[in-house]
């Protein structure tokens, strides 16, 4: 009997091994869970983190609020009333912190219009005594988080307008000093430095917008009509014909009610009276002419007319508000409706925090509600990742992957389609090359090769499977690619000439055997085939070079470009196909050979005994019996090719294009991860999208491998019984 | 019914196939086509191994220096690297010549059209000089200037070679001072600054004062060492050599800047072998130079070996534990088979996926927490919150865990059940049976799995790119500064070295021989590991066949 201490040790060992074993298995399987959890936040829309109600103190009774803005850290709220000037409130407590009258507007009476473009700081105020104030407001943040947030006011110029010119709205272009105002009668006026004022001949104006970079004026009117002008050569030039922003329904009453420009000022958001929002921009057509196009309109509409539109200063989010107090937060590129907030308050102003992570809504009497939002990945949607998206400046919807750009207003293009395409393209070319070579070789080895050579070939191929893929990729890029660019016709000719030469050789050999007695033993015939293959390769390469010299003026890449219109990259899909062949062939070969060898020899012997030739036996008995095993081998090869990273990284140009041509490169999911993940900010959108693409790879290979494994196990059981 | 055709196999020797045996019916062409598939496969393997072996071993061979006189009168002196047809100009070939002297010409490789070369000659006396900077110099030794005087003309080369050895000693002395002593002082100062930052955070006044004092001492020591190094450099600068290119432009540099000099055209076979051996030794033992295009790969070898060892330390005990659990302890059920299939399939999951996991989980999540808990004084500079050798080995351990688990399970299954039953029936506990009977029996199989795992890990690059491999690590992850193992440090790796030098290098042409040599080294390591595993497996099979 075991001693007590031995029994204790036994129990301890059981505990440790169970714990360790389950732990390791859990850790290994936990990879999937972790990657899944890391990409999960992509799919959450914006969420309300906290909601807070308050009322502004210190308002004069009857005072109307004209403007309200919050700073980017959402600490302060600046409110411009029509009686006094700026008041700065602490947002957390609602307490008044600072009062700032606007210099130059003292005793000007009630303000009629106020406008402030926060990113550029340009601001314009118009009072009932005809005074027009142009200048700049700027947030000033303290060095530490504790100090108060201030507002800096800097006047540029002061105008005195005549009594007849009562402006309802006014906007200011700071670089040129031009202002554009909308009169109470619905007429547009423009003022220029030097004092000249002119009426702009635009009818039925419902809203307008003056850009802050280039002096471009967008005018929205009835029936969705949009007109666009640019101030150039001392005149407003129409940039386009009137745009109908409601395509397909020209007769509907969908008056444009509000306009906003997204970051970068190339995309315009249009809100209409029916609660629809649309996004459009200028597109350069092939002739060079620019046309304004509505690119996105798949947003969930609001029930009421869009009165307020506000865009984020950091990304392509925008906020739309209707008069019944319903707010919608959208992202332009991903066409995603991130959030809808219903307040049932008569809102006079709603504000999107500059970073897009908060919304503030205020009623005219100073009651407000402040939502802090969690809105980390607005640019991702199913459509943005897998659908065709019409990106800013593109001619039409397209699948594009371009995750990072040079400037802040860069529009990330996160379509995974070119990457998935690249992965499939690389896999396809690799398998096109690998499957025939591996299967032919495996069948020969299993059925026709002398056992002595089989004992050499099998371990050799197994060793081939262990070649590091970085070496394969490097050889492909530095040796194969330059060679291939000089010998494309020859290499393509191999696929035709090699089989022909080998078949011809076989026929000739049969003739010789028929006439002369056998001199070399049967199992040495394989060397004959080997020699024939070498000869065929050399012949094809030389022949290809000859063809290239005679018909292609010595250079296939140039010829392909001129005659076929195909671009030729040196590192292309053919190179990858060949190099990945090295990685995939041994795998398919070994598994297929195992499958073929595991077919019980009795089947083969029975067939031969019935008088079938070896070839008939192979074709009719062996292959059907091993069919599912061979299928499983191909599946595993597919899985390997899909996930291969270094070879595709090194042997292609890594350009994410959609083109099946074998002479082009591509960018695969795996290589894309290797290239972009080290630079992706932790838990940013790109980071999570790359995790998602890793999950795709994981899922795809896991499924394929499991299928193959199940098939393999079933076969094993079948023949164990037999 | 027809009489069945006679199978060809049945007439093995000497029989003449009768005329009715149509080769198409017998399938001979198709069989030959199958054979062609195998031939292509074998040919590919031969080609690749041959290419790597040839280019990898030739990388260090000192080539002859050729003087080329062109039609327009220009003269080039250099090593001819290859000849290839000019694209678009059939029948014309071009030569790639390594002319060196990047500081003089701006480029060190040129292509010349073969038909423009008027005269080609192996120039006696031409010197190939490997320098620490700017790549090789190819030309002649014009003069040697030392405090003892100037030697020029015919005897300059001999004088230069005489002074080379002392110059190397001076260089090593300077290096030992700057890298060794001054480096240690810097390291100590950095440690003290970090301790001071921690003390400041905790408000320990007297500790701060003590640290300040140590810091003062160290600074004084630093100044003293720096002064010594300056004087050594000054002394070294008095020994110079003047080199001349073939068109007569000259360059003067300190003799200690030269690593090796030889006149390849005047060397016999033994001399060339000597140069070859010296270069090969440099490849294994020294650090890379010239953005990794020259010098050696020692840090990469070191990094690869250390990372692989660490990985084995993590993966073997746990992998064996998991296999033991699955094979010896767990209840047989469909869950177990599902887990087994899943673990099996993880071996086929792309390695880059493990890299993603390593980056997200180990580096950012675990590393970030460790930094916040243990190294807050170094933030925002991450310590463990960035890639490093520890995270890399853990990531690879996960990657190869399925290999170890599967191999160990197979080895456990190969131990006959009767042995276990015999042990148990003699009264041994389950653990005693496992420890004394099962594990020893399975150990060759476990070893096989471990070697296969190491081979897989050593050749894997993609996940490492995400979790801590770098093109040039300033320090090895193991040195004489306590705590000796610096597991947070980034490291170099042979596989990544191939990728980096072959693809990110500004001078791909100059780098190619190095890449081939590195690739050959990596392939040899992986193949030897695999061959060992196969050997062990074969022996194991034999043992259980008879046992």
XYZ file of C-alpha atoms in Angstrom, chain A residues 1-2 6-7 9-10 13-14 16-18 20-22 24-25 27-31 34-35 433 437 440-441 443-445 448-449 457 460-464 466-475 477-480 486 498-499 502-503 505-507 509-510 513-514 518 522 525-526 528-530 532-534 537 549 553-555 571 578 581-582 585 589 610-615 639 643 645-646 649-650 670 673-674 677-678 680 682 687 690-691 694 697-698 701-702 705-706 709-710 713, chain B residues 4-9 12 14-17 23-48 51-52 55 84-91 318-319 321-322 324-326 329 339 341-357 359-361 364-365 398 401-402 405 426-432 434 455 459-462 465-466 495-496 498-499 502-503 508 512 515-516 519 522-523 526-527 530-531 534 537:
234
model
C 0.000 0.000 0.000
C 1.085 3.562 -0.633
C 2.655 9.270 -1.147
C -1.100 9.623 -1.099
C 1.639 13.838 -2.969
C -0.708 12.013 -5.307
C -0.155 16.311 -8.061
C -3.702 15.682 -9.215
C -1.730 20.897 -9.637
C -2.014 19.079 -12.921
C -5.745 19.602 -13.121
C -2.390 23.727 -14.661
C -3.924 21.695 -17.447
C -7.287 23.397 -17.314
C -3.320 26.177 -20.027
C -6.237 24.986 -22.100
C -5.458 30.325 -21.688
C -4.977 28.917 -25.148
C -8.690 29.051 -25.894
C -8.945 32.414 -24.132
C -7.070 33.972 -27.028
C -9.783 38.167 -25.727
C -9.571 39.113 -29.390
C 0.260 26.163 -57.979
C 2.174 19.751 -57.585
C 0.449 14.653 -58.195
C 3.539 14.152 -56.089
C -0.231 10.101 -55.460
C 3.006 9.130 -57.148
C 4.782 8.725 -53.843
C 4.240 4.261 -57.653
C 7.411 5.292 -55.886
C 11.147 11.805 -50.052
C 12.579 15.590 -46.965
C 9.180 17.122 -47.645
C 8.467 17.229 -43.922
C 11.662 19.200 -43.471
C 10.550 21.495 -46.263
C 9.630 23.612 -41.441
C 11.420 26.213 -43.564
C 10.858 29.588 -41.884
C 8.456 31.628 -43.963
C 10.616 34.725 -43.597
C 13.301 32.939 -45.613
C 10.769 31.972 -48.271
C 9.495 35.528 -48.449
C 12.956 36.941 -48.754
C 13.978 34.516 -51.493
C 11.252 38.979 -53.205
C 14.981 39.176 -53.836
C 15.522 36.236 -56.173
C 12.250 35.028 -57.662
C 12.686 38.817 -66.931
C 6.107 20.551 -69.044
C 3.065 18.242 -69.272
C 6.522 14.494 -69.935
C 3.639 12.801 -71.763
C 8.519 11.180 -73.005
C 6.267 8.550 -71.488
C 4.940 7.516 -74.878
C 9.606 5.312 -73.354
C 6.759 2.830 -73.853
C 10.366 -0.679 -73.867
C 8.202 -2.443 -76.402
C 14.231 -3.371 -70.018
C 11.363 0.042 -62.893
C 12.221 5.337 -64.035
C 11.493 8.224 -61.735
C 14.052 9.616 -66.128
C 10.994 11.683 -65.327
C 13.089 13.981 -63.176
C 12.667 15.173 -68.408
C 11.231 17.787 -66.043
C 14.561 19.574 -65.836
C 11.944 23.661 -67.582
C 12.736 38.759 -77.818
C 10.690 43.541 -77.868
C 12.638 41.882 -75.091
C 10.582 42.948 -72.122
C 6.420 41.797 -56.553
C 5.238 30.362 -56.077
C 3.735 27.040 -52.698
C 6.847 26.218 -50.678
C 2.921 22.095 -50.794
C 1.642 16.588 -49.791
C -9.226 -8.709 -60.409
C -7.027 -7.658 -63.273
C -7.215 -3.909 -63.090
C -4.046 -2.107 -64.080
C -2.207 -0.053 -61.516
C -3.473 3.108 -63.105
C -5.868 27.538 -43.862
C -2.867 33.152 -42.530
C 2.107 36.671 -43.139
C 5.773 37.055 -43.901
C 4.369 40.905 -46.615
C 7.692 40.549 -48.384
C -2.329 39.256 -42.163
C -1.953 43.644 -39.361
C 1.817 43.288 -39.294
C -0.802 47.362 -35.738
C 2.527 48.541 -34.281
C -2.107 51.918 -34.140
C -4.071 51.497 -28.109
C -6.485 49.048 -33.329
C -7.152 45.270 -36.878
C -8.301 43.034 -34.037
C -7.424 39.118 -36.770
C -8.476 35.227 -39.845
C -8.846 33.238 -36.657
C -8.773 29.163 -40.309
C -10.355 27.658 -37.225
C -9.205 23.347 -39.849
C -11.993 21.962 -37.708
C -9.982 17.572 -38.683
C -13.489 16.162 -38.404
C -11.079 11.632 -37.762
C -9.222 -9.425 -68.291
C -6.085 -7.568 -69.377
C -2.924 -8.729 -67.766
C -1.659 -6.310 -65.168
C 1.719 -4.925 -66.090
C 3.008 -5.276 -62.551
C 8.083 -7.663 -63.264
C 12.516 -8.765 -68.288
C 9.079 -9.354 -69.749
C 8.322 -7.444 -72.890
C 4.925 -5.790 -72.620
C 0.406 3.043 -72.956
C -2.729 5.181 -72.727
C -4.684 2.245 -71.388
C -1.939 1.477 -68.929
C -1.924 5.116 -67.947
C 1.816 5.471 -68.383
C 1.652 9.150 -69.467
C -0.483 9.979 -66.483
C 1.752 8.126 -64.114
C 4.674 10.017 -65.544
C 2.781 13.227 -65.015
C 2.355 12.268 -61.375
C 6.069 11.678 -61.268
C 6.598 15.094 -62.813
C 4.675 16.617 -59.893
C 6.994 14.929 -57.463
C 9.985 15.992 -59.535
C 8.899 19.611 -59.462
C 8.552 19.414 -55.701
C 11.970 17.858 -55.225
C 13.486 20.281 -57.702
C 12.039 23.235 -55.778
C 13.530 21.954 -52.571
C 16.938 21.321 -54.148
C 16.892 24.710 -55.779
C 16.061 26.543 -52.583
C 20.583 28.659 -53.529
C 20.708 29.368 -49.824
C 24.816 32.335 -51.722
C 22.559 39.542 -66.227
C 20.804 40.407 -69.496
C 19.682 43.999 -69.867
C 15.875 44.156 -69.825
C 14.585 45.408 -73.157
C 17.922 44.959 -74.926
C 18.211 41.358 -76.099
C 21.706 40.001 -76.417
C 2.654 23.838 -18.876
C 2.234 22.023 -22.146
C 0.790 19.504 -17.654
C -2.068 20.155 -20.062
C -1.106 14.954 -18.699
C -4.398 16.372 -17.604
C -6.100 15.586 -20.882
C -6.793 12.705 -15.478
C -11.130 20.551 -26.570
C -9.818 19.170 -31.680
C -9.701 22.834 -30.721
C -6.167 22.564 -29.360
C -5.165 20.654 -32.453
C -6.559 23.354 -34.656
C -4.878 26.149 -32.803
C -1.683 24.862 -34.375
C -3.178 25.951 -37.690
C -4.286 29.404 -36.586
C -2.173 32.096 -38.259
C 0.763 33.148 -36.159
C -0.053 36.814 -36.620
C -3.232 36.222 -34.605
C -1.086 35.202 -31.657
C 0.907 38.373 -32.224
C -2.255 40.440 -31.959
C -3.140 38.687 -28.762
C 0.255 42.889 -28.116
C -3.213 43.468 -26.742
C -3.038 41.214 -23.720
C -0.848 46.681 -23.272
C -2.987 45.055 -20.625
C 1.175 30.178 -26.613
C 1.711 25.214 -26.942
C -0.523 23.119 -29.229
C 0.423 19.349 -26.085
C 1.654 -3.109 -7.294
C 0.171 -0.398 -5.100
C 1.743 2.705 -6.577
C -0.336 5.833 -6.543
C -1.399 7.419 -9.780
C 1.225 10.125 -9.459
C 3.948 7.601 -8.683
C 3.029 8.824 -13.894
C 12.043 24.819 -34.295
C 11.570 30.410 -37.363
C 8.507 32.468 -36.526
C 8.731 36.191 -37.187
C 5.313 37.712 -37.790
C 7.089 42.130 -35.019
C 4.211 43.120 -32.778
C 14.291 36.021 -38.728
C 13.419 39.648 -38.239
C 16.354 38.913 -42.577
C 13.142 40.857 -43.059
C 16.391 42.636 -46.921
C 13.512 45.077 -47.006
C 19.766 46.472 -50.363
C 22.039 40.926 -49.817
C 20.809 38.358 -45.670
C 21.685 35.159 -47.456
C 18.951 33.039 -43.875
C 18.404 30.318 -39.601
C 17.501 27.506 -41.975
C 15.681 25.018 -37.864
C 16.615 22.037 -40.018
C 13.874 19.185 -36.942
C 16.292 16.472 -37.954
C 12.912 13.102 -36.446
C 11.054 9.958 -33.076
